[in-house]
Every structure is written in structure tokens, then in C-alpha cells.
mmCIF file of C-alpha atoms and ligand atoms in Angstrom:
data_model
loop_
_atom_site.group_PDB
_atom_site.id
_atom_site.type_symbol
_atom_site.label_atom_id
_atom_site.label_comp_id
_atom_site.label_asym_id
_atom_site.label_seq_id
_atom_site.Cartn_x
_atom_site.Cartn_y
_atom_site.Cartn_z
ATOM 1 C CA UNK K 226 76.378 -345.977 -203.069
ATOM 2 C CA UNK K 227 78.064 -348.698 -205.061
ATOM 3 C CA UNK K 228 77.568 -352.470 -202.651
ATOM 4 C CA UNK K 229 81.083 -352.981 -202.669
ATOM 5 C CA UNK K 230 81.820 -349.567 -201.197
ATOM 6 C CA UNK K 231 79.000 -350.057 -198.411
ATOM 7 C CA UNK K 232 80.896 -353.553 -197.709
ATOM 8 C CA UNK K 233 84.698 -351.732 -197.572
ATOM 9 C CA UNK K 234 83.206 -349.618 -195.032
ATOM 10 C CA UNK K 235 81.031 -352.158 -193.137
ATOM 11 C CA UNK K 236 84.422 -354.062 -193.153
ATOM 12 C CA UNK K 237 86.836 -351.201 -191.711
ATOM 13 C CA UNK K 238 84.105 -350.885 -188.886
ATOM 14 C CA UNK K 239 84.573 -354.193 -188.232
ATOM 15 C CA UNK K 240 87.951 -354.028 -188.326
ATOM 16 C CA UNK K 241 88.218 -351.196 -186.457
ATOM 17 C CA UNK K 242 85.683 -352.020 -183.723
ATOM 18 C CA UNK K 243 87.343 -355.153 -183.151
ATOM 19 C CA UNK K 244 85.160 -357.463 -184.242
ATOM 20 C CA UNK K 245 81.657 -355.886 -182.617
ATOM 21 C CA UNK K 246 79.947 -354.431 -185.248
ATOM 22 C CA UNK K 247 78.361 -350.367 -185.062
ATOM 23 C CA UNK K 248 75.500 -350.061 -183.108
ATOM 24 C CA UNK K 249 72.615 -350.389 -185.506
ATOM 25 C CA UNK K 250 71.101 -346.957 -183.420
ATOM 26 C CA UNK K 251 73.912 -345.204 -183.922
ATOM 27 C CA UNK K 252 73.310 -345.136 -188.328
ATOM 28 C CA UNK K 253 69.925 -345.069 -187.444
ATOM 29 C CA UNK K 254 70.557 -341.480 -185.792
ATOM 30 C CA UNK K 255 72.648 -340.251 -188.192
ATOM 31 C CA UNK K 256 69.835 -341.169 -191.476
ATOM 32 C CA UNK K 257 67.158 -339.663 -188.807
ATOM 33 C CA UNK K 258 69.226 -336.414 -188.456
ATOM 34 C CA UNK K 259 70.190 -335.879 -191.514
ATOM 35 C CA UNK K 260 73.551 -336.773 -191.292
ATOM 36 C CA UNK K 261 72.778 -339.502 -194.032
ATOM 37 C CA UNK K 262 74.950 -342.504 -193.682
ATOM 38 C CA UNK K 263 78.725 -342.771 -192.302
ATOM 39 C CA UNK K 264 81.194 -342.573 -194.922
ATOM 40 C CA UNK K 265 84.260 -343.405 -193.270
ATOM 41 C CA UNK K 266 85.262 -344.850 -189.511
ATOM 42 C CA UNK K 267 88.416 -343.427 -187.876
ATOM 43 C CA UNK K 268 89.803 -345.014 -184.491
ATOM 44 C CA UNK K 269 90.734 -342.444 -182.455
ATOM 45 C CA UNK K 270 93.736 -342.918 -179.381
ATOM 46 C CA UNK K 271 93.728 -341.667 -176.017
ATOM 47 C CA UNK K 272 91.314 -343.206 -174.314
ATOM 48 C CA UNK K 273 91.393 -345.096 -171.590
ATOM 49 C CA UNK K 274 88.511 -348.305 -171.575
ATOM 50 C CA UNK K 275 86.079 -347.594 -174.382
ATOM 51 C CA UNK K 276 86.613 -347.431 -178.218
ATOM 52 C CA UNK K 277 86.226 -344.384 -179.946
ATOM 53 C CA UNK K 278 85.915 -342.859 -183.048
ATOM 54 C CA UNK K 279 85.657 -340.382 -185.716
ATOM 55 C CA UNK K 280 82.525 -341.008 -187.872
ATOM 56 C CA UNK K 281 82.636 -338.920 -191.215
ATOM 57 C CA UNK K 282 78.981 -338.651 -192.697
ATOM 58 C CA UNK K 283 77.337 -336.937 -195.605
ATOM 59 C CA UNK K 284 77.233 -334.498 -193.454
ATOM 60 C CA UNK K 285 80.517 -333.743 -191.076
ATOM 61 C CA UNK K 286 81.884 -335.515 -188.749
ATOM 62 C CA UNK K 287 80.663 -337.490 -185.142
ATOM 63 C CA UNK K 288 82.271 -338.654 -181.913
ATOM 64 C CA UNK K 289 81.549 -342.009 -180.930
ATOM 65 C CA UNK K 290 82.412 -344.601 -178.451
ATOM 66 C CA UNK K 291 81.516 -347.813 -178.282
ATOM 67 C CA UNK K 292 82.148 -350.889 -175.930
ATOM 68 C CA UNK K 293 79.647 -353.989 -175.396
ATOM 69 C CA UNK K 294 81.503 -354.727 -172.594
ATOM 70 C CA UNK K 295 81.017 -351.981 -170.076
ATOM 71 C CA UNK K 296 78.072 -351.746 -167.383
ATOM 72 C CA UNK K 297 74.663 -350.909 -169.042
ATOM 73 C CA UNK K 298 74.325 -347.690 -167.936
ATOM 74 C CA UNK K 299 77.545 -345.829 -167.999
ATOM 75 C CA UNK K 300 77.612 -343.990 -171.285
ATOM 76 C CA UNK K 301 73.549 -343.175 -170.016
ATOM 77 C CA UNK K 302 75.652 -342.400 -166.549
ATOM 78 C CA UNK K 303 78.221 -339.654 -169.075
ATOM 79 C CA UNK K 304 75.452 -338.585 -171.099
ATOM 80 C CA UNK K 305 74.074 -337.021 -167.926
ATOM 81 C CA UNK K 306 77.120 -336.124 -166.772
ATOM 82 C CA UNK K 307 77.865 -333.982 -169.982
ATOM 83 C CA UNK K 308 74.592 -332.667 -169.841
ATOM 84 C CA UNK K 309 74.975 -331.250 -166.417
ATOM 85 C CA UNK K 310 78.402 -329.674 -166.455
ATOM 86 C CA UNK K 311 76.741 -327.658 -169.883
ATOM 87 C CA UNK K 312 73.941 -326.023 -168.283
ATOM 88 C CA UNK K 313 75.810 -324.227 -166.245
ATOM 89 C CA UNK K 314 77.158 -322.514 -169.389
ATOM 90 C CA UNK K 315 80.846 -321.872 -167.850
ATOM 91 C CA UNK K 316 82.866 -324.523 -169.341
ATOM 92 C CA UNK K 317 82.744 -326.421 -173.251
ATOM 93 C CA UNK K 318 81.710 -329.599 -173.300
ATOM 94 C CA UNK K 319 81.041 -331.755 -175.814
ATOM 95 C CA UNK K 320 77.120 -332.056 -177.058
ATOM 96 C CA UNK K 321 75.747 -335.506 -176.329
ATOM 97 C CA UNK K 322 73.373 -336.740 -179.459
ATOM 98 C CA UNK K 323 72.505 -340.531 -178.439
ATOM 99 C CA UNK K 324 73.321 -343.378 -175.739
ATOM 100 C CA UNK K 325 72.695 -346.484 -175.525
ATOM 101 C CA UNK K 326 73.953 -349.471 -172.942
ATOM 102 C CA UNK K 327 76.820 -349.756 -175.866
ATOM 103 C CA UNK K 328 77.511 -346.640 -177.471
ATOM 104 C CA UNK K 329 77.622 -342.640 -177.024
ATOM 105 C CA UNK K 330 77.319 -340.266 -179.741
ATOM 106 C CA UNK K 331 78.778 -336.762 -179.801
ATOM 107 C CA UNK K 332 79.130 -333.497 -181.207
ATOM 108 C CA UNK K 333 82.654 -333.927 -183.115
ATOM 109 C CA UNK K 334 85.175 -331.163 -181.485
ATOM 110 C CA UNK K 335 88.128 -330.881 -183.738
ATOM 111 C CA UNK K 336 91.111 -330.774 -181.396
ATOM 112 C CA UNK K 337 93.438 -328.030 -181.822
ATOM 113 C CA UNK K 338 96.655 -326.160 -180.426
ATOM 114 C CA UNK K 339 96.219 -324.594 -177.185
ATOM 115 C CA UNK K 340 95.464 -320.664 -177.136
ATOM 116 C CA UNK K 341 98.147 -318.675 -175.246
ATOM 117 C CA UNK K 342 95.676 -318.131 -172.616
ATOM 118 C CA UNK K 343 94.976 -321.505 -172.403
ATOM 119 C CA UNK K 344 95.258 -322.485 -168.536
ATOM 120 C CA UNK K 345 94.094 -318.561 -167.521
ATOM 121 C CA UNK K 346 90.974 -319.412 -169.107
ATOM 122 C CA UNK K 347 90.731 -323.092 -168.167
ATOM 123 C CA UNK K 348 91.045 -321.642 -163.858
ATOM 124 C CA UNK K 349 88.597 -318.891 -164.659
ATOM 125 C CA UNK K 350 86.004 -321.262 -166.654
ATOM 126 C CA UNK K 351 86.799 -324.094 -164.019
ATOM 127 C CA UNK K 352 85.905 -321.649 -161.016
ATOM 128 C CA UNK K 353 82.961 -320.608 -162.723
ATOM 129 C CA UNK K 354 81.588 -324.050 -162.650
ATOM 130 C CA UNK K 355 82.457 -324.797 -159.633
ATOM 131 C CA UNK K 356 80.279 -321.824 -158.345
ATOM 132 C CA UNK K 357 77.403 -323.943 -159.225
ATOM 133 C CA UNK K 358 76.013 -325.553 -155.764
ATOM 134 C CA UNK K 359 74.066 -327.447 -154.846
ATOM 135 C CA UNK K 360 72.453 -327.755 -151.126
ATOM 136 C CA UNK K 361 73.862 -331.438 -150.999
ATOM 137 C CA UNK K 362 76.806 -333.340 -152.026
ATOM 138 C CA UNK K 363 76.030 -336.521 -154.203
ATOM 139 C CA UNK K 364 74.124 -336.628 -158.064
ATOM 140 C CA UNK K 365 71.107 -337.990 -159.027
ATOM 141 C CA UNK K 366 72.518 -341.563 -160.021
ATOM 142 C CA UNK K 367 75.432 -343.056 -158.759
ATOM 143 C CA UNK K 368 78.113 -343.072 -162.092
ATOM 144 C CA UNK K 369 81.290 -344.324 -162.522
ATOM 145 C CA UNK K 370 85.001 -343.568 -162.392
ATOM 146 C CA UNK K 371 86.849 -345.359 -164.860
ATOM 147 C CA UNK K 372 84.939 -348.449 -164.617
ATOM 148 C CA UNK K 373 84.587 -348.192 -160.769
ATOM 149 C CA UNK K 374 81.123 -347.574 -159.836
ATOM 150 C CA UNK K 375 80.899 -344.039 -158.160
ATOM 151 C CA UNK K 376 78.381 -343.644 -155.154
ATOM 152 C CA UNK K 377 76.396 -340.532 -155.542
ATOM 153 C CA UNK K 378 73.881 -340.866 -152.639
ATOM 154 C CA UNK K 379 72.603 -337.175 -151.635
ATOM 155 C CA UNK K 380 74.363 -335.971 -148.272
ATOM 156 C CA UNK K 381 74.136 -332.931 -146.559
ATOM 157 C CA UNK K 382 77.535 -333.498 -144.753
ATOM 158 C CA UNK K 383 80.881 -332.960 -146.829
ATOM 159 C CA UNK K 384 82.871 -334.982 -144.820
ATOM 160 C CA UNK K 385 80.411 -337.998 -144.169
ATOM 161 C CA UNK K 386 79.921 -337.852 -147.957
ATOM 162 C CA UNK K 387 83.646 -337.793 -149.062
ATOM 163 C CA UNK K 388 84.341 -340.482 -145.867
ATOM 164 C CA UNK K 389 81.914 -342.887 -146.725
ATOM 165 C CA UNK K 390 81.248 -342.981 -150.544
ATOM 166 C CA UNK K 391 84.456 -341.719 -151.359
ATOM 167 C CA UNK K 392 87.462 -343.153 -149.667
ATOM 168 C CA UNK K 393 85.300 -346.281 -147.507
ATOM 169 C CA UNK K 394 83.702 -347.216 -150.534
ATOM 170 C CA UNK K 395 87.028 -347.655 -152.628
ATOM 171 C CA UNK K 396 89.190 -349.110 -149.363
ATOM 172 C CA UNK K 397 86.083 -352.023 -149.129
ATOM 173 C CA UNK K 398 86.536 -352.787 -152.534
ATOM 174 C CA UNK K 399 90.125 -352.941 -152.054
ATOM 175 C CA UNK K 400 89.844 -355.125 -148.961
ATOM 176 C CA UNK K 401 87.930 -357.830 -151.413
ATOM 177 C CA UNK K 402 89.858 -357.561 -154.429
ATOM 178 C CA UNK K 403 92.974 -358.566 -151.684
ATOM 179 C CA UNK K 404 94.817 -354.770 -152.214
ATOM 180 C CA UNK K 405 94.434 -353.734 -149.617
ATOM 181 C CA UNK K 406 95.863 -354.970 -146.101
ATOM 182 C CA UNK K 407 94.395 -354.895 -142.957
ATOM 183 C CA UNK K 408 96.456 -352.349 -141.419
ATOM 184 C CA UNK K 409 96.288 -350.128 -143.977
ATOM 185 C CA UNK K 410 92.548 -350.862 -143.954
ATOM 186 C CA UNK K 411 92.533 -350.004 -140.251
ATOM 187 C CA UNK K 412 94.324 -346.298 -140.965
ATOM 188 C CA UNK K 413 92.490 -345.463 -143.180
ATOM 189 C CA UNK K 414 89.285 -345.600 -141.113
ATOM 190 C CA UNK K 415 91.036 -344.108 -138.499
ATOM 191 C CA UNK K 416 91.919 -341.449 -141.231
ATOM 192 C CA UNK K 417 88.017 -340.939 -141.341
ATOM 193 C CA UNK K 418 87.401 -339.881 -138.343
ATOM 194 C CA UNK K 419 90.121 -337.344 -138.737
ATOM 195 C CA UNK K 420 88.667 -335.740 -142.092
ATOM 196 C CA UNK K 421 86.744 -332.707 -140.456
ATOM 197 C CA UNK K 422 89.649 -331.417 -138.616
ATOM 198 C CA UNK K 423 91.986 -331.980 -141.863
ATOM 199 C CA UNK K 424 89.202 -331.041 -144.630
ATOM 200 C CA UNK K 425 87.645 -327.045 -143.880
ATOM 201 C CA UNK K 426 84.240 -327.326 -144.823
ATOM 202 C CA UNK K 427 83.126 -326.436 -148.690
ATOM 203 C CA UNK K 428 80.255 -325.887 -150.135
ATOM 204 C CA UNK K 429 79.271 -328.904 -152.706
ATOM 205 C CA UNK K 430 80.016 -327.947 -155.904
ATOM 206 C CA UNK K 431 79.548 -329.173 -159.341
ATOM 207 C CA UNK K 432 82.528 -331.162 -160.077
ATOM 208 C CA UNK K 433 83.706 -332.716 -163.321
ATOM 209 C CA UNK K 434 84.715 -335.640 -160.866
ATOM 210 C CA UNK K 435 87.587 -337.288 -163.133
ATOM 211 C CA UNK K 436 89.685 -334.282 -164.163
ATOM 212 C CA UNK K 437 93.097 -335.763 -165.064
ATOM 213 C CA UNK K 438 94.787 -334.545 -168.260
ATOM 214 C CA UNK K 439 93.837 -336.748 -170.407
ATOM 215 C CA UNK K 440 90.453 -335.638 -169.931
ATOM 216 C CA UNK K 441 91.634 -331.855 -171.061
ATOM 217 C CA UNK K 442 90.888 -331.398 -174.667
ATOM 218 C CA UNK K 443 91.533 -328.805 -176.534
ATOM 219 C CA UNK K 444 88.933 -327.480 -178.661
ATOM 220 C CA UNK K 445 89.163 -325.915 -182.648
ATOM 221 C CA UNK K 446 89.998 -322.663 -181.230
ATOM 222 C CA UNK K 447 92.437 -323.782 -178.487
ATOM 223 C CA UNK K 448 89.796 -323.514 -176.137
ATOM 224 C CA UNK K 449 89.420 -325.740 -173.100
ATOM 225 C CA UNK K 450 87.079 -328.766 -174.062
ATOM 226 C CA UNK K 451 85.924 -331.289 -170.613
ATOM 227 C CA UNK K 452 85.543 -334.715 -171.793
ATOM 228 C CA UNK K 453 84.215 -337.988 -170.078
ATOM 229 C CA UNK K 454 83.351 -336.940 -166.578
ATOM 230 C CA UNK K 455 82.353 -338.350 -163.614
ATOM 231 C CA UNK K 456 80.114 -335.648 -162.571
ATOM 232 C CA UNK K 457 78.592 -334.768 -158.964
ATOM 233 C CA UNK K 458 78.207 -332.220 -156.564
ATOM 234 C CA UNK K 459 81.688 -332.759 -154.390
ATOM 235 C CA UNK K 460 84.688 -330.520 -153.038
ATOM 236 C CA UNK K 461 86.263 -328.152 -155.184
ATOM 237 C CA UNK K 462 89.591 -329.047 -153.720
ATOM 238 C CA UNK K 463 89.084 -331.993 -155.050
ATOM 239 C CA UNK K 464 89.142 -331.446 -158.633
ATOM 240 C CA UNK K 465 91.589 -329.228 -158.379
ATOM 241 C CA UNK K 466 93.764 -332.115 -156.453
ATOM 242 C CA UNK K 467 93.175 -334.472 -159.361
ATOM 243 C CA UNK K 468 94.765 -331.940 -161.777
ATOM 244 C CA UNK K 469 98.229 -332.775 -159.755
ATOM 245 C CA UNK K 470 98.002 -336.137 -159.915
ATOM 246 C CA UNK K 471 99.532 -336.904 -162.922
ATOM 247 C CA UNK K 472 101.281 -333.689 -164.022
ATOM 248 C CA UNK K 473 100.568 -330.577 -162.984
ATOM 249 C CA UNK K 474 98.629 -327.241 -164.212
ATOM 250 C CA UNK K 475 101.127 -323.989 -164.403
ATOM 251 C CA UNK K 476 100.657 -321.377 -161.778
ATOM 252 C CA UNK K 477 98.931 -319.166 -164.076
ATOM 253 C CA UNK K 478 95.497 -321.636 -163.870
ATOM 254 C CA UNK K 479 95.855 -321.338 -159.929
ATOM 255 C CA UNK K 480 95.933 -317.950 -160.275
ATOM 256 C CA UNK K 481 92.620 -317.404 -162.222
ATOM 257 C CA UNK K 482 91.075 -319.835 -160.721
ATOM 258 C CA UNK K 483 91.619 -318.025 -157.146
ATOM 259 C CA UNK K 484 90.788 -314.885 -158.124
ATOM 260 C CA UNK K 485 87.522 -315.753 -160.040
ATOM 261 C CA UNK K 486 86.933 -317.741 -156.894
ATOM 262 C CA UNK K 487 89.365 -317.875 -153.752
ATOM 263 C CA UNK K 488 90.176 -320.708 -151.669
ATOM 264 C CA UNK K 489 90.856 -321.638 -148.142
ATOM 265 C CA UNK K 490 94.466 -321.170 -147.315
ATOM 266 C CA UNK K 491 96.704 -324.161 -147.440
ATOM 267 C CA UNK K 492 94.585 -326.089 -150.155
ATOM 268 C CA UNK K 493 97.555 -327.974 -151.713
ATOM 269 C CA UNK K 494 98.622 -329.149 -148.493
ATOM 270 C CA UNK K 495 95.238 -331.065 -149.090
ATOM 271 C CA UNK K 496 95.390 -332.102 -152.617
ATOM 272 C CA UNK K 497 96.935 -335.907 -151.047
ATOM 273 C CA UNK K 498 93.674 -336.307 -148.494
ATOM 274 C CA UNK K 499 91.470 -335.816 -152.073
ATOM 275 C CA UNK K 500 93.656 -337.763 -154.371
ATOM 276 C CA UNK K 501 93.914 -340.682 -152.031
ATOM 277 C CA UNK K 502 90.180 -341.739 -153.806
ATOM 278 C CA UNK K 503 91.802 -341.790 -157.309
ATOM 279 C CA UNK K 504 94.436 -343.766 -155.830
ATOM 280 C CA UNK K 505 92.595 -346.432 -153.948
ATOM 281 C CA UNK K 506 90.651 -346.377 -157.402
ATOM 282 C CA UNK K 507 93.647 -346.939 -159.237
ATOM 283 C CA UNK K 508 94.953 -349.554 -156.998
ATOM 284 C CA UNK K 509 91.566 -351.214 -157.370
ATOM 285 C CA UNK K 510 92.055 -351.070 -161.315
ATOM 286 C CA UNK K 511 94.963 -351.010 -161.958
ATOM 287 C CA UNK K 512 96.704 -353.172 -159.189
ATOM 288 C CA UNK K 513 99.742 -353.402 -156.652
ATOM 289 C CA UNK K 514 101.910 -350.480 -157.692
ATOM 290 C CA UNK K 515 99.300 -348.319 -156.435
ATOM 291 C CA UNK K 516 99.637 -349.591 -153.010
ATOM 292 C CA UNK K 517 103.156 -347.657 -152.030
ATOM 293 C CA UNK K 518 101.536 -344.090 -152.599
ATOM 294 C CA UNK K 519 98.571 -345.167 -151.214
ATOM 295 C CA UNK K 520 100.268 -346.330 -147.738
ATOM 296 C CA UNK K 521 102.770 -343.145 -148.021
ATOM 297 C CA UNK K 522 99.533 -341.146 -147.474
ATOM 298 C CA UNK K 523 97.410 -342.666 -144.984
ATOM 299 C CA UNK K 524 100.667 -342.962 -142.654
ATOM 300 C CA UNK K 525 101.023 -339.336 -143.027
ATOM 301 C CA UNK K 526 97.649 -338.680 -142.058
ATOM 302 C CA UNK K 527 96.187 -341.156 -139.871
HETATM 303 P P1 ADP Z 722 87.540 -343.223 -172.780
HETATM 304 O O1 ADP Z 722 86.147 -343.263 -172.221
HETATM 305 O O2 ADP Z 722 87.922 -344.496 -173.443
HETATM 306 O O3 ADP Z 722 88.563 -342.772 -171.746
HETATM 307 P P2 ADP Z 722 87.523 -340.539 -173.966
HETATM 308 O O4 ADP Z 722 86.150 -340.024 -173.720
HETATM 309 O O5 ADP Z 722 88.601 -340.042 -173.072
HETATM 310 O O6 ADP Z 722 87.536 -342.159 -173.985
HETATM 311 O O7 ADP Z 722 87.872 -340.225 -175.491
HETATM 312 C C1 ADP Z 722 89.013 -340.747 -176.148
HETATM 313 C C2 ADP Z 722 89.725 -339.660 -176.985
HETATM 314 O O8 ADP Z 722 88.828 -339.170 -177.982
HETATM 315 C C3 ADP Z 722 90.109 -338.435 -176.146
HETATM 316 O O9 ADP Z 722 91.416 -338.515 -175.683
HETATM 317 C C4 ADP Z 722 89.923 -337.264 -177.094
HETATM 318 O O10 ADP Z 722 91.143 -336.968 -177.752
HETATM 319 C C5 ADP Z 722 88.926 -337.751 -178.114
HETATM 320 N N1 ADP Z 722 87.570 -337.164 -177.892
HETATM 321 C C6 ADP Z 722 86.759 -337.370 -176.820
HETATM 322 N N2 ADP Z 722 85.582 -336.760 -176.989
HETATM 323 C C7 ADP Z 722 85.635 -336.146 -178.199
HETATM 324 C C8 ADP Z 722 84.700 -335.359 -178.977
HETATM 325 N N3 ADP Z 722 83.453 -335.109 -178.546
HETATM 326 N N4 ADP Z 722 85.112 -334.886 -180.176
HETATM 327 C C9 ADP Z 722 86.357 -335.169 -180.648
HETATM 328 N N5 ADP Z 722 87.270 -335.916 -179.984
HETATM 329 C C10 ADP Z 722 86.918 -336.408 -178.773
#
């Protein structure tokens, strides 16, 4: 290829990437896999913390993310992630090629319009991976959510698990970041010791762990597509929960969900209890206007 076409691409990376340049492993992949070299680099919204792209090669295109700013290990901490909600074989996810402490690389699922049966299939696919248990909540690395380290410590107990590295965990980081009060500090542990007779026990499931919407693709054939989990064995309440939290699935996905795998009675009376981590998660990244929902729900409860 022609230098000055080499340097109009090694510029738009730049350009794109915001001044960090591509992760020398990530064209060293792509001439090692016969990809050959990247042809064209094409920013791609959505996201939330990390940069990503569309990589167009001599040979189709890649999905990669990069960010020299971000913990060492957390798209190591994804990779694993995506490789564990695959095996299961119940739900898409996208194929992980490479990670390094600065970039992933991945499969390249063109995003299309959503099948009819879109949700029906997302609840029946979703329950299916949830049937995948394990005889302890927790992972085998702690992980992130957002850029909130996740604790993933193996516990027999549901409700010492979700109690301690779920909602105390987020509340102490709260408490030192200055979010959180010391009242509201003081419900929620009182919350804890309420869990088991609010929470009916569940058996730890394999859990995408960060299941909002934007985290919902839609793959080429308008087939459900997970992306950029924060996977763990947890409470299937849980994920489902998350789904509310900004927006809401239709009734159809409850539907298919419960009949490819019911559920206790009363579960959305639960879904605050589970979303109060993502909350005290968001308060802890995002800030203040966090804090009204957050004290809405442990006054209910505590
Ligand atoms: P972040 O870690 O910054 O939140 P995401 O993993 O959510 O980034 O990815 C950002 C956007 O890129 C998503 O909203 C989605 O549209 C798209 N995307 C994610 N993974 C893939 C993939 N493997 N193939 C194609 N597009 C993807």
C-alpha cells in the first residue's frame, strides 16, 4: 500500500483514538490471523467509558475497544466474562479474539433490526442461561461494573454474598467518596440484616451482571446479542431487576422467561432490593442525583 495511504489511516486512528495511538498487538493479531492489515478505523457510539471501534481489514471487519486509562485487567476481567456466558451455549455473545491491559478485540456483529420475536426469545435464551449454576455465588476473579471494581469472592450463602460484596461493598465506597450519609449508611446495614426475610433463597446462577439496555444488541439477524458483562454466579432476580432500571422489557420477555424457567411469586416487588447495587454504583460514579432513589429505597425497606 501506497506510504501516504498507510499515513491517512495511521492519522484517522489517531484522530479517532484521541490522541493514543492502536495498540501495536492489536495489527499484530490481525497480520497473524490473516486478517492482513486494517484498512479503515470507524468510531463507534454507545458506549459508556471505553472507545470503540469498527476495524475494516483485508479481510472483514473487527470490534475493538480501547482505553489506556482503565484498570489493567478489566478488558482481561470481560474477556472472561464473554467467554463464560458462551459456553453455556444459550445466549449470543460476541467472540473475544485478543486482550490486553488496553484493548479488546472482537468478533464484529453487524447490528440489525430486531426480529418480531425479539424479547420472546431474549426471556427464553436469558432463562436458559440462567439455568447454569453453580454450587456458590461469586466468579473466579473479582471484575468490574462500569469502572467499579466488582467483588466476586466464592460464597455459599446468597444473602451474605449479595449483603456484603454487593450492597456493603458499594455503601463503603460511598461513605469515602462523601455520598453517602451516615444515616443512610446506618439503614442500609440495618437493611442487611433484613435481606433473608425480604430475598427467598435462589440458587446462584450465571448472571450477565450489568444487563441494562444499552448492553442489548441486536445481532445481523435481529437476534439478541449480550455485550460487555459483568459476569458471576448471582440471583436471577437480579438481572432481571436491572432490565427495569432504565426502561423496561415488554411483558412478552417475562412471559418466556417464566415459563422456560418460573420464578418465586412476587419477584418485581423485589426488583428495588436488587437494583439498589446499581444505584449505590451509580451514585458512586456518577454522583449526587443518585442519592434521592437511593434513600427512597432503603427507607422503604429498612
Ligand atoms: P463500553 O465498554 O464503552 O460501554 P460497549 O462494549 O458497550 O462499550 O460497546 C460500545 C458499542 O459498540 C455498543 O453500544 C454496541 O453498539 C457496539 N458493540 C459492542 N460490541 C460489539 C461487537 N462485538 N460487534 C459490533 N458492535 C459492538
Amino acid at each position: 500500500m501506497a506510504v501516504y495511504q498507510e499515513n491517512k489511516i495511521a492519522l484517522a486512528i489517531s484522530r479517532y483514538t484521541r490522541g493514543m495511538t492502536l495498540p501495536p498487538a492489536v495489527a499484530d493479531y490481525c497480520r497473524a490471523n490473516g486478517f492482513g492489515s486494517i484498512r479503515r478505523v470507524t468510531p463507534l457510539g454507545g458506549g459508556c467509558i471505553n472507545n470503540a471501534s469498527r476495524l475494516d481489514t483485508d479481510n472483514g471487519p473487527l470490534f475493538l475497544k480501547v482505553n489506556d486509562s482503565t484498570p489493567p485487567d478489566m478488558f482481561e476481567r470481560e474477556a472472561e466474562g464473554l467467554s463464560a456466558l458462551a459456553a453455556p451455549n444459550a445466549i449470543r455473545v460476541p467472540k473475544v479474539l485478543g486482550a490486553g491491559p488496553d484493548f479488546i478485540l472482537q468478533e464484529f456483529i453487524e447490528a440489525g433490526s430486531r426480529r418480531s420475536d425479539f424479547w420472546e426469545t431474549l426471556g427464553a435464551q436469558l432463562a436458559a442461561l440462567h439455568n447454569t449454576t453453580s454450587p456458590q455465588f461469586g466468579f473466579d476473579h473479582d471484575n468490574y461494573i462500569g469502572s467499579t471494581p466488582q467483588i466476586n469472592i466464592w460464597e455459599a450463602d446468597g444473602h451474605n454474598f449479595f449483603a456484603a460484596h454487593r450492597l456493603r461493598f458499594q455503601a463503603e465506597l460511598a461513605r469515602r467518596n462523601g455520598r453517602l450519609d451516615l444515616a443512610n449508611y446506618q439503614l442500609l446495614i440495618t437493611l442487611l440484616s433484613k435481606l433473608p426475610s425480604l430475598i427467598p433463597p435462589q440458587p446462584a446462577s450465571l448472571l450477565h451482571g450489568d444487563l441494562w439496555s444499552g448492553n442489548i444488541h441486536t445481532g445481523p439477524n435481529g437476534e439478541p446479542v449480550l455485550i460487555d458483562p459483568a459476569a458471576h454466579y448471582g440471583w436471577a432476580e437480579a438481572e432481571l431487576a436491572m432490565m427495569t432500571l432504565f426502561g423496561s422489557p415488554p411483558q412478552s420477555f417475562f412471559d418466556a422467561y417464566e415459563s422456560a424457567r418460573p420464578l418465586a411469586p412476587g419477584y418485581r416487588g423485589r426488583f428495588d432490593l436488587y437494583n439498589l447495587y446499581h444505584l449505590l454504583n451509580h451514585l458512586n460514579l456518577f454522583g449526587e442525583s443518585y442519592g434521592a432513589s437511593v434513600h427512597a429505597i432503603l427507607q422503604r425497606y429498612a
